[in-house]
PDB file of C-alpha atoms in Angstrom:
ATOM      1  CA  UNK A 407       2.728 -24.327  10.293  1.00  0.00           C
ATOM      2  CA  UNK A 408       5.176 -22.521   8.061  1.00  0.00           C
ATOM      3  CA  UNK A 409       5.589 -19.848  10.690  1.00  0.00           C
ATOM      4  CA  UNK A 410       6.937 -22.205  13.187  1.00  0.00           C
ATOM      5  CA  UNK A 411      10.292 -22.163  11.358  1.00  0.00           C
ATOM      6  CA  UNK A 412      10.358 -18.382  11.573  1.00  0.00           C
ATOM      7  CA  UNK A 413      10.041 -17.997  15.333  1.00  0.00           C
ATOM      8  CA  UNK A 414      13.413 -17.534  17.002  1.00  0.00           C
ATOM      9  CA  UNK A 415      15.277 -17.178  13.606  1.00  0.00           C
ATOM     10  CA  UNK A 416      14.730 -13.546  12.648  1.00  0.00           C
ATOM     11  CA  UNK A 417      18.180 -12.240  13.429  1.00  0.00           C
ATOM     12  CA  UNK A 418      19.906 -15.020  11.393  1.00  0.00           C
ATOM     13  CA  UNK A 419      17.618 -14.334   8.371  1.00  0.00           C
ATOM     14  CA  UNK A 420      18.857 -10.743   8.171  1.00  0.00           C
ATOM     15  CA  UNK A 421      22.512 -11.241   8.993  1.00  0.00           C
ATOM     16  CA  UNK A 422      23.699 -10.353   5.466  1.00  0.00           C
ATOM     17  CA  UNK A 423      24.588  -6.657   4.751  1.00  0.00           C
ATOM     18  CA  UNK A 424      22.618  -6.776   1.493  1.00  0.00           C
ATOM     19  CA  UNK A 425      19.520  -7.877   3.283  1.00  0.00           C
ATOM     20  CA  UNK A 426      19.957  -4.968   5.766  1.00  0.00           C
ATOM     21  CA  UNK A 427      20.326  -2.606   2.914  1.00  0.00           C
ATOM     22  CA  UNK A 428      17.157  -3.807   1.196  1.00  0.00           C
ATOM     23  CA  UNK A 429      15.284  -3.630   4.516  1.00  0.00           C
ATOM     24  CA  UNK A 430      16.360  -0.047   5.186  1.00  0.00           C
ATOM     25  CA  UNK A 431      15.547   1.009   1.500  1.00  0.00           C
ATOM     26  CA  UNK A 432      12.258  -0.647   1.945  1.00  0.00           C
ATOM     27  CA  UNK A 433      11.497   1.314   5.123  1.00  0.00           C
ATOM     28  CA  UNK A 434      12.534   4.554   3.406  1.00  0.00           C
ATOM     29  CA  UNK A 435      10.231   3.719   0.483  1.00  0.00           C
ATOM     30  CA  UNK A 436       7.385   3.158   3.032  1.00  0.00           C
ATOM     31  CA  UNK A 437       7.883   6.659   4.394  1.00  0.00           C
ATOM     32  CA  UNK A 438       8.186   8.259   0.984  1.00  0.00           C
ATOM     33  CA  UNK A 439       4.975   6.629  -0.272  1.00  0.00           C
ATOM     34  CA  UNK A 440       2.996   7.411   2.803  1.00  0.00           C
ATOM     35  CA  UNK A 441       3.948  11.131   2.869  1.00  0.00           C
ATOM     36  CA  UNK A 442       4.636  11.821  -0.738  1.00  0.00           C
ATOM     37  CA  UNK A 443       4.517   9.684  -3.860  1.00  0.00           C
ATOM     38  CA  UNK A 444       1.834   6.959  -3.325  1.00  0.00           C
ATOM     39  CA  UNK A 445       2.689   3.863  -5.411  1.00  0.00           C
ATOM     40  CA  UNK A 446       6.261   3.482  -4.116  1.00  0.00           C
ATOM     41  CA  UNK A 447       5.073   1.318  -1.334  1.00  0.00           C
ATOM     42  CA  UNK A 448       4.755  -1.548  -3.624  1.00  0.00           C
ATOM     43  CA  UNK A 449       8.552  -1.217  -4.306  1.00  0.00           C
ATOM     44  CA  UNK A 450       9.160  -1.595  -0.572  1.00  0.00           C
ATOM     45  CA  UNK A 451       7.037  -4.780  -0.752  1.00  0.00           C
ATOM     46  CA  UNK A 452       9.390  -6.060  -3.508  1.00  0.00           C
ATOM     47  CA  UNK A 453      12.496  -5.280  -1.356  1.00  0.00           C
ATOM     48  CA  UNK A 454      11.070  -7.000   1.746  1.00  0.00           C
ATOM     49  CA  UNK A 455      10.199  -9.958  -0.284  1.00  0.00           C
ATOM     50  CA  UNK A 456      13.843 -10.088  -1.410  1.00  0.00           C
ATOM     51  CA  UNK A 457      14.861 -10.164   2.274  1.00  0.00           C
ATOM     52  CA  UNK A 458      12.202 -12.526   3.365  1.00  0.00           C
ATOM     53  CA  UNK A 459      11.248 -14.845   0.367  1.00  0.00           C
ATOM     54  CA  UNK A 460       7.801 -15.631   1.787  1.00  0.00           C
ATOM     55  CA  UNK A 461       5.395 -12.790   0.846  1.00  0.00           C
ATOM     56  CA  UNK A 462       3.234 -13.739   3.809  1.00  0.00           C
ATOM     57  CA  UNK A 463       6.195 -13.349   6.195  1.00  0.00           C
ATOM     58  CA  UNK A 464       7.085 -10.059   4.540  1.00  0.00           C
ATOM     59  CA  UNK A 465       3.594  -8.881   4.965  1.00  0.00           C
ATOM     60  CA  UNK A 466       3.538  -9.371   8.669  1.00  0.00           C
ATOM     61  CA  UNK A 467       6.938  -7.759   9.081  1.00  0.00           C
ATOM     62  CA  UNK A 468       5.976  -4.668   7.068  1.00  0.00           C
ATOM     63  CA  UNK A 469       2.624  -3.964   8.684  1.00  0.00           C
ATOM     64  CA  UNK A 470       3.915  -2.039  11.868  1.00  0.00           C
ATOM     65  CA  UNK A 471       6.134  -0.022   9.647  1.00  0.00           C
ATOM     66  CA  UNK A 472       3.221   0.903   7.358  1.00  0.00           C
ATOM     67  CA  UNK A 473       1.116   1.871  10.419  1.00  0.00           C
ATOM     68  CA  UNK A 474       3.955   4.196  11.593  1.00  0.00           C
ATOM     69  CA  UNK A 475       4.059   5.760   8.200  1.00  0.00           C
ATOM     70  CA  UNK A 476       0.384   6.105   8.123  1.00  0.00           C
ATOM     71  CA  UNK A 477       0.414   7.964  11.518  1.00  0.00           C
ATOM     72  CA  UNK A 478       3.079  10.395  10.373  1.00  0.00           C
ATOM     73  CA  UNK A 479       1.109  11.032   7.033  1.00  0.00           C
ATOM     74  CA  UNK A 480      -2.223  11.507   8.860  1.00  0.00           C
ATOM     75  CA  UNK A 481      -0.687  14.069  11.235  1.00  0.00           C
ATOM     76  CA  UNK A 482       0.797  15.972   8.209  1.00  0.00           C
ATOM     77  CA  UNK A 483      -2.226  15.785   5.876  1.00  0.00           C
ATOM     78  CA  UNK A 484      -5.373  15.175   8.022  1.00  0.00           C
ATOM     79  CA  UNK A 485      -6.908  18.554   7.036  1.00  0.00           C
ATOM     80  CA  UNK A 486      -7.005  17.458   3.425  1.00  0.00           C
ATOM     81  CA  UNK A 487      -8.879  14.225   3.923  1.00  0.00           C
ATOM     82  CA  UNK A 488     -11.977  13.683   1.662  1.00  0.00           C
ATOM     83  CA  UNK A 489     -14.295  11.575   3.850  1.00  0.00           C
ATOM     84  CA  UNK A 490     -16.936  10.848   1.244  1.00  0.00           C
ATOM     85  CA  UNK A 491     -14.513   8.593  -0.596  1.00  0.00           C
ATOM     86  CA  UNK A 492     -13.632   6.729   2.613  1.00  0.00           C
ATOM     87  CA  UNK A 493     -17.212   6.134   3.448  1.00  0.00           C
ATOM     88  CA  UNK A 494     -17.718   4.476   0.084  1.00  0.00           C
ATOM     89  CA  UNK A 495     -14.646   2.248   0.276  1.00  0.00           C
ATOM     90  CA  UNK A 496     -14.268   1.198   3.936  1.00  0.00           C
ATOM     91  CA  UNK A 497     -17.194  -1.322   4.321  1.00  0.00           C
ATOM     92  CA  UNK A 498     -16.089  -3.048   1.148  1.00  0.00           C
ATOM     93  CA  UNK A 499     -12.389  -3.031   2.181  1.00  0.00           C
ATOM     94  CA  UNK A 500     -13.321  -4.666   5.515  1.00  0.00           C
ATOM     95  CA  UNK A 501     -15.140  -7.441   3.716  1.00  0.00           C
ATOM     96  CA  UNK A 502     -12.055  -8.000   1.592  1.00  0.00           C
ATOM     97  CA  UNK A 503      -9.820  -8.285   4.640  1.00  0.00           C
ATOM     98  CA  UNK A 504     -12.071 -10.884   6.161  1.00  0.00           C
ATOM     99  CA  UNK A 505     -12.057 -12.708   2.774  1.00  0.00           C
ATOM    100  CA  UNK A 506      -8.255 -12.634   2.780  1.00  0.00           C
ATOM    101  CA  UNK A 507      -8.049 -13.998   6.313  1.00  0.00           C
ATOM    102  CA  UNK A 508      -9.942 -17.113   5.312  1.00  0.00           C
ATOM    103  CA  UNK A 509      -8.117 -17.549   2.008  1.00  0.00           C
ATOM    104  CA  UNK A 510      -4.622 -16.952   3.292  1.00  0.00           C
ATOM    105  CA  UNK A 511      -3.933 -20.612   4.202  1.00  0.00           C
ATOM    106  CA  UNK A 512      -5.181 -21.888   0.848  1.00  0.00           C
ATOM    107  CA  UNK A 513      -3.222 -19.848  -1.694  1.00  0.00           C
ATOM    108  CA  UNK A 514       0.447 -19.991  -2.597  1.00  0.00           C
ATOM    109  CA  UNK A 515       2.808 -17.043  -2.567  1.00  0.00           C
ATOM    110  CA  UNK A 516       3.447 -17.346  -6.263  1.00  0.00           C
ATOM    111  CA  UNK A 517      -0.245 -17.399  -7.153  1.00  0.00           C
ATOM    112  CA  UNK A 518      -0.872 -14.429  -4.803  1.00  0.00           C
ATOM    113  CA  UNK A 519       1.817 -12.209  -6.316  1.00  0.00           C
ATOM    114  CA  UNK A 520       0.787 -13.040  -9.923  1.00  0.00           C
ATOM    115  CA  UNK A 521      -2.832 -12.309  -9.293  1.00  0.00           C
ATOM    116  CA  UNK A 522      -2.044  -9.005  -7.614  1.00  0.00           C
ATOM    117  CA  UNK A 523       0.295  -8.090 -10.455  1.00  0.00           C
ATOM    118  CA  UNK A 524      -2.199  -8.746 -13.210  1.00  0.00           C
ATOM    119  CA  UNK A 525      -4.891  -6.789 -11.394  1.00  0.00           C
ATOM    120  CA  UNK A 526      -2.592  -3.805 -10.927  1.00  0.00           C
ATOM    121  CA  UNK A 527      -1.271  -3.778 -14.523  1.00  0.00           C
ATOM    122  CA  UNK A 528      -4.779  -4.089 -15.873  1.00  0.00           C
ATOM    123  CA  UNK A 529      -5.980  -1.148 -13.760  1.00  0.00           C
ATOM    124  CA  UNK A 530      -2.965   0.988 -14.860  1.00  0.00           C
ATOM    125  CA  UNK A 531      -3.842   0.292 -18.547  1.00  0.00           C
ATOM    126  CA  UNK A 532      -7.404   1.237 -17.768  1.00  0.00           C
ATOM    127  CA  UNK A 533      -6.213   4.392 -16.012  1.00  0.00           C
ATOM    128  CA  UNK A 534      -4.054   5.500 -18.974  1.00  0.00           C
ATOM    129  CA  UNK A 535      -6.885   4.735 -21.339  1.00  0.00           C
ATOM    130  CA  UNK A 536      -9.255   6.991 -19.372  1.00  0.00           C
ATOM    131  CA  UNK A 537      -6.759   9.805 -19.252  1.00  0.00           C
ATOM    132  CA  UNK A 538      -5.500   9.955 -22.815  1.00  0.00           C
ATOM    133  CA  UNK A 539      -8.245   8.306 -24.991  1.00  0.00           C
ATOM    134  CA  UNK A 540     -11.427   9.749 -23.434  1.00  0.00           C
ATOM    135  CA  UNK A 541     -12.635  13.207 -22.522  1.00  0.00           C
ATOM    136  CA  UNK A 542     -13.038  13.087 -18.710  1.00  0.00           C
ATOM    137  CA  UNK A 543     -14.317  16.090 -16.801  1.00  0.00           C
ATOM    138  CA  UNK A 544     -14.075  16.428 -13.084  1.00  0.00           C
ATOM    139  CA  UNK A 545     -17.867  15.922 -12.802  1.00  0.00           C
ATOM    140  CA  UNK A 546     -17.656  12.644 -14.797  1.00  0.00           C
ATOM    141  CA  UNK A 547     -14.916  11.375 -12.548  1.00  0.00           C
ATOM    142  CA  UNK A 548     -16.999  12.121  -9.462  1.00  0.00           C
ATOM    143  CA  UNK A 549     -19.865  10.202 -10.958  1.00  0.00           C
ATOM    144  CA  UNK A 550     -17.951   6.902 -11.323  1.00  0.00           C
ATOM    145  CA  UNK A 551     -20.280   3.990 -10.715  1.00  0.00           C
ATOM    146  CA  UNK A 552     -20.449   2.879  -7.120  1.00  0.00           C
ATOM    147  CA  UNK A 553     -19.522  -0.638  -8.339  1.00  0.00           C
ATOM    148  CA  UNK A 554     -15.987   0.591  -9.067  1.00  0.00           C
ATOM    149  CA  UNK A 555     -15.547   1.512  -5.383  1.00  0.00           C
ATOM    150  CA  UNK A 556     -16.953  -1.739  -4.225  1.00  0.00           C
ATOM    151  CA  UNK A 557     -14.628  -3.760  -6.439  1.00  0.00           C
ATOM    152  CA  UNK A 558     -11.595  -1.723  -5.480  1.00  0.00           C
ATOM    153  CA  UNK A 559     -12.574  -1.892  -1.797  1.00  0.00           C
ATOM    154  CA  UNK A 560     -12.908  -5.790  -1.720  1.00  0.00           C
ATOM    155  CA  UNK A 561      -9.765  -6.444  -3.864  1.00  0.00           C
ATOM    156  CA  UNK A 562      -7.781  -3.971  -1.865  1.00  0.00           C
ATOM    157  CA  UNK A 563      -8.841  -5.515   1.455  1.00  0.00           C
ATOM    158  CA  UNK A 564      -8.034  -8.947   0.149  1.00  0.00           C
ATOM    159  CA  UNK A 565      -4.503  -8.209  -1.200  1.00  0.00           C
ATOM    160  CA  UNK A 566      -3.563  -5.922   1.676  1.00  0.00           C
ATOM    161  CA  UNK A 567      -3.903  -8.776   4.125  1.00  0.00           C
ATOM    162  CA  UNK A 568      -2.040 -11.377   2.073  1.00  0.00           C
ATOM    163  CA  UNK A 569       0.703  -9.116   0.666  1.00  0.00           C
ATOM    164  CA  UNK A 570       0.350  -5.457   1.814  1.00  0.00           C
ATOM    165  CA  UNK A 571      -0.062  -4.522  -1.918  1.00  0.00           C
ATOM    166  CA  UNK A 572      -3.271  -2.389  -1.827  1.00  0.00           C
ATOM    167  CA  UNK A 573      -1.405   0.858  -2.313  1.00  0.00           C
ATOM    168  CA  UNK A 574      -1.422   0.899  -6.065  1.00  0.00           C
ATOM    169  CA  UNK A 575      -5.164  -0.012  -6.123  1.00  0.00           C
ATOM    170  CA  UNK A 576      -6.046   2.798  -3.874  1.00  0.00           C
ATOM    171  CA  UNK A 577      -3.835   5.123  -5.829  1.00  0.00           C
ATOM    172  CA  UNK A 578      -5.508   4.204  -9.106  1.00  0.00           C
ATOM    173  CA  UNK A 579      -8.968   4.715  -7.584  1.00  0.00           C
ATOM    174  CA  UNK A 580      -8.015   8.209  -6.335  1.00  0.00           C
ATOM    175  CA  UNK A 581      -6.466   9.135  -9.660  1.00  0.00           C
ATOM    176  CA  UNK A 582      -9.749   8.180 -11.311  1.00  0.00           C
ATOM    177  CA  UNK A 583     -11.528  10.447  -8.846  1.00  0.00           C
ATOM    178  CA  UNK A 584      -9.131  13.321 -10.028  1.00  0.00           C
ATOM    179  CA  UNK A 585      -8.269  14.369  -6.518  1.00  0.00           C
ATOM    180  CA  UNK A 586      -5.712  17.268  -6.109  1.00  0.00           C
ATOM    181  CA  UNK A 587      -2.398  15.817  -4.783  1.00  0.00           C
ATOM    182  CA  UNK A 588      -2.828  17.038  -1.271  1.00  0.00           C
ATOM    183  CA  UNK A 589      -6.360  15.687  -0.951  1.00  0.00           C
ATOM    184  CA  UNK A 590      -5.131  12.485  -2.655  1.00  0.00           C
ATOM    185  CA  UNK A 591      -2.403  11.932   0.041  1.00  0.00           C
ATOM    186  CA  UNK A 592      -4.573  12.988   2.966  1.00  0.00           C
ATOM    187  CA  UNK A 593      -7.432  10.718   1.917  1.00  0.00           C
ATOM    188  CA  UNK A 594      -5.069   7.732   1.229  1.00  0.00           C
ATOM    189  CA  UNK A 595      -3.353   8.320   4.724  1.00  0.00           C
ATOM    190  CA  UNK A 596      -6.575   8.026   6.658  1.00  0.00           C
ATOM    191  CA  UNK A 597      -7.757   5.104   4.589  1.00  0.00           C
ATOM    192  CA  UNK A 598      -4.656   3.022   5.103  1.00  0.00           C
ATOM    193  CA  UNK A 599      -4.225   3.881   8.756  1.00  0.00           C
ATOM    194  CA  UNK A 600      -7.756   2.632   9.543  1.00  0.00           C
ATOM    195  CA  UNK A 601      -7.302  -0.379   7.234  1.00  0.00           C
ATOM    196  CA  UNK A 602      -3.875  -1.405   8.665  1.00  0.00           C
ATOM    197  CA  UNK A 603      -5.043  -1.066  12.176  1.00  0.00           C
ATOM    198  CA  UNK A 604      -8.013  -3.251  11.381  1.00  0.00           C
ATOM    199  CA  UNK A 605      -5.615  -5.905  10.001  1.00  0.00           C
ATOM    200  CA  UNK A 606      -3.484  -6.169  13.172  1.00  0.00           C
ATOM    201  CA  UNK A 607      -5.535  -8.729  15.054  1.00  0.00           C
ATOM    202  CA  UNK A 608      -5.807 -10.953  11.934  1.00  0.00           C
ATOM    203  CA  UNK A 609      -2.007 -10.799  11.521  1.00  0.00           C
ATOM    204  CA  UNK A 610      -1.366 -11.635  15.080  1.00  0.00           C
ATOM    205  CA  UNK A 611      -3.854 -14.541  15.058  1.00  0.00           C
ATOM    206  CA  UNK A 612      -2.078 -15.870  11.943  1.00  0.00           C
ATOM    207  CA  UNK A 613       1.321 -15.645  13.706  1.00  0.00           C
ATOM    208  CA  UNK A 614       2.685 -13.065  11.268  1.00  0.00           C
ATOM    209  CA  UNK A 615       3.308 -10.371  13.901  1.00  0.00           C
ATOM    210  CA  UNK A 616       5.315 -11.435  16.870  1.00  0.00           C
ATOM    211  CA  UNK A 617       7.456  -9.806  19.635  1.00  0.00           C
ATOM    212  CA  UNK A 618      10.516 -10.556  17.636  1.00  0.00           C
ATOM    213  CA  UNK A 619       9.198  -9.185  14.351  1.00  0.00           C
ATOM    214  CA  UNK A 620       8.232  -6.016  16.197  1.00  0.00           C
ATOM    215  CA  UNK A 621      11.749  -5.591  17.444  1.00  0.00           C
ATOM    216  CA  UNK A 622      12.824  -5.656  13.826  1.00  0.00           C
ATOM    217  CA  UNK A 623      10.191  -2.874  13.092  1.00  0.00           C
ATOM    218  CA  UNK A 624      11.607  -0.713  15.823  1.00  0.00           C
ATOM    219  CA  UNK A 625      15.094  -0.879  14.247  1.00  0.00           C
ATOM    220  CA  UNK A 626      13.657   0.315  10.975  1.00  0.00           C
ATOM    221  CA  UNK A 627      11.267   2.929  12.259  1.00  0.00           C
ATOM    222  CA  UNK A 628      13.799   5.833  11.922  1.00  0.00           C
ATOM    223  CA  UNK A 629      14.192   5.047   8.158  1.00  0.00           C
ATOM    224  CA  UNK A 630      10.419   5.274   7.787  1.00  0.00           C
ATOM    225  CA  UNK A 631      10.385   8.788   9.445  1.00  0.00           C
ATOM    226  CA  UNK A 632      13.302   9.970   7.247  1.00  0.00           C
ATOM    227  CA  UNK A 633      11.372   8.701   4.154  1.00  0.00           C
ATOM    228  CA  UNK A 634       8.286  10.607   5.291  1.00  0.00           C
ATOM    229  CA  UNK A 635      10.097  13.873   5.459  1.00  0.00           C
ATOM    230  CA  UNK A 636      11.588  13.116   2.036  1.00  0.00           C
ATOM    231  CA  UNK A 637       8.175  12.326   0.612  1.00  0.00           C
ATOM    232  CA  UNK A 638       6.652  15.589   1.899  1.00  0.00           C
ATOM    233  CA  UNK A 639       9.534  17.565   0.447  1.00  0.00           C
ATOM    234  CA  UNK A 640       8.840  15.946  -2.918  1.00  0.00           C
ATOM    235  CA  UNK A 641       5.141  16.346  -2.832  1.00  0.00           C
ATOM    236  CA  UNK A 642       5.261  20.043  -2.321  1.00  0.00           C
ATOM    237  CA  UNK A 643       7.603  20.567  -5.281  1.00  0.00           C
ATOM    238  CA  UNK A 644       5.992  18.519  -8.036  1.00  0.00           C
ATOM    239  CA  UNK A 645       2.878  19.608 -10.013  1.00  0.00           C
ATOM    240  CA  UNK A 646      -0.390  17.798 -10.193  1.00  0.00           C
ATOM    241  CA  UNK A 647       0.069  16.296 -13.710  1.00  0.00           C
ATOM    242  CA  UNK A 648       3.536  14.969 -12.849  1.00  0.00           C
ATOM    243  CA  UNK A 649       2.179  13.585  -9.565  1.00  0.00           C
ATOM    244  CA  UNK A 650      -0.558  11.576 -11.323  1.00  0.00           C
ATOM    245  CA  UNK A 651       1.834  10.318 -13.977  1.00  0.00           C
ATOM    246  CA  UNK A 652       4.332   9.138 -11.314  1.00  0.00           C
ATOM    247  CA  UNK A 653       1.475   7.383  -9.396  1.00  0.00           C
ATOM    248  CA  UNK A 654       0.420   5.495 -12.553  1.00  0.00           C
ATOM    249  CA  UNK A 655       3.932   4.799 -13.612  1.00  0.00           C
ATOM    250  CA  UNK A 656       5.156   3.415 -10.279  1.00  0.00           C
ATOM    251  CA  UNK A 657       1.948   1.383  -9.930  1.00  0.00           C
ATOM    252  CA  UNK A 658       2.554  -0.222 -13.418  1.00  0.00           C
ATOM    253  CA  UNK A 659       6.139  -1.026 -12.558  1.00  0.00           C
ATOM    254  CA  UNK A 660       5.014  -2.593  -9.275  1.00  0.00           C
ATOM    255  CA  UNK A 661       2.438  -4.757 -11.015  1.00  0.00           C
ATOM    256  CA  UNK A 662       5.050  -6.076 -13.507  1.00  0.00           C
ATOM    257  CA  UNK A 663       7.518  -6.789 -10.733  1.00  0.00           C
ATOM    258  CA  UNK A 664       5.012  -8.858  -8.969  1.00  0.00           C
ATOM    259  CA  UNK A 665       4.282 -10.861 -12.141  1.00  0.00           C
ATOM    260  CA  UNK A 666       7.787 -11.624 -13.287  1.00  0.00           C
TER     261      UNK A 666
END
C-alpha cells in the first residue's frame, strides 16, 4: 500500500524549513477557521498538501489538528449552537463518510481535488447568485428544501474523509440559512467536532493516522490554539455582512486552488 512508504519517514519528509513554515501556517489557519473565519480551513489543506504531496496523507495528518481546533471552538461558542440544522445534516453526512471510506482506494488525488474544487466553486457561484440576484428573506432561507441539506451532508461527508475539505461546503450551507455569525460558528464547531471524531476509526483503519503522525500533531497543537485566539478576536470585530462575504470569498479561492 502507498502508506507503507510513509511509516518511519515522517521526520525526513518535513526536514526543510519551508515545509515547517507551511505546516505551522496551516495549523494557524486551522485555529483561525475553527474559532473565527470559516472557510480558511481549506487554505490549511492547500498548505499541508504542499508539505505532503499526497492529499490522502495530508488528510490523516490534519485530522487530529482539526479535532483540537473543534474542541476549542465548541468550548468558546457552544451556547450559540443551532441544533435543528445539525439534526438535518448529520445522518446524511455519516452516510457520506461511509461512502468515502469505500471509495478512497479507488480514486486518485488529482481527481479528488478537481471534483472537490468544482463542487465548491459551483456552490459559491450559487451563493452569490442567491445573495445578489434574488430577493431572499430570512423566512425563505429557513424554508430551503430538505434535499439541499441531504446533498450537502452526503458530499461533505465524502470529501471530508478523502481530503478534509468539507469546511467550505458547510460554510456555504450555513450562509444560505442566513445564520448570525456567532450562531454560524457555534453550529459549525459542533458539527465538525462530531464529524471529525466519527472519522477517526476510518482513518486509523486506512493507516492515515499513526503514532508517528500524532507526534507531528502534538508539535503543531500550540499553533492551532494561537490561531483560535486570533480567530475569536477577528470574529468579534467584523460585522455580519463582511463575515458572509469573507466566507464566500475564501471558499471560492479554496475551490479554485484545488482545481488548478
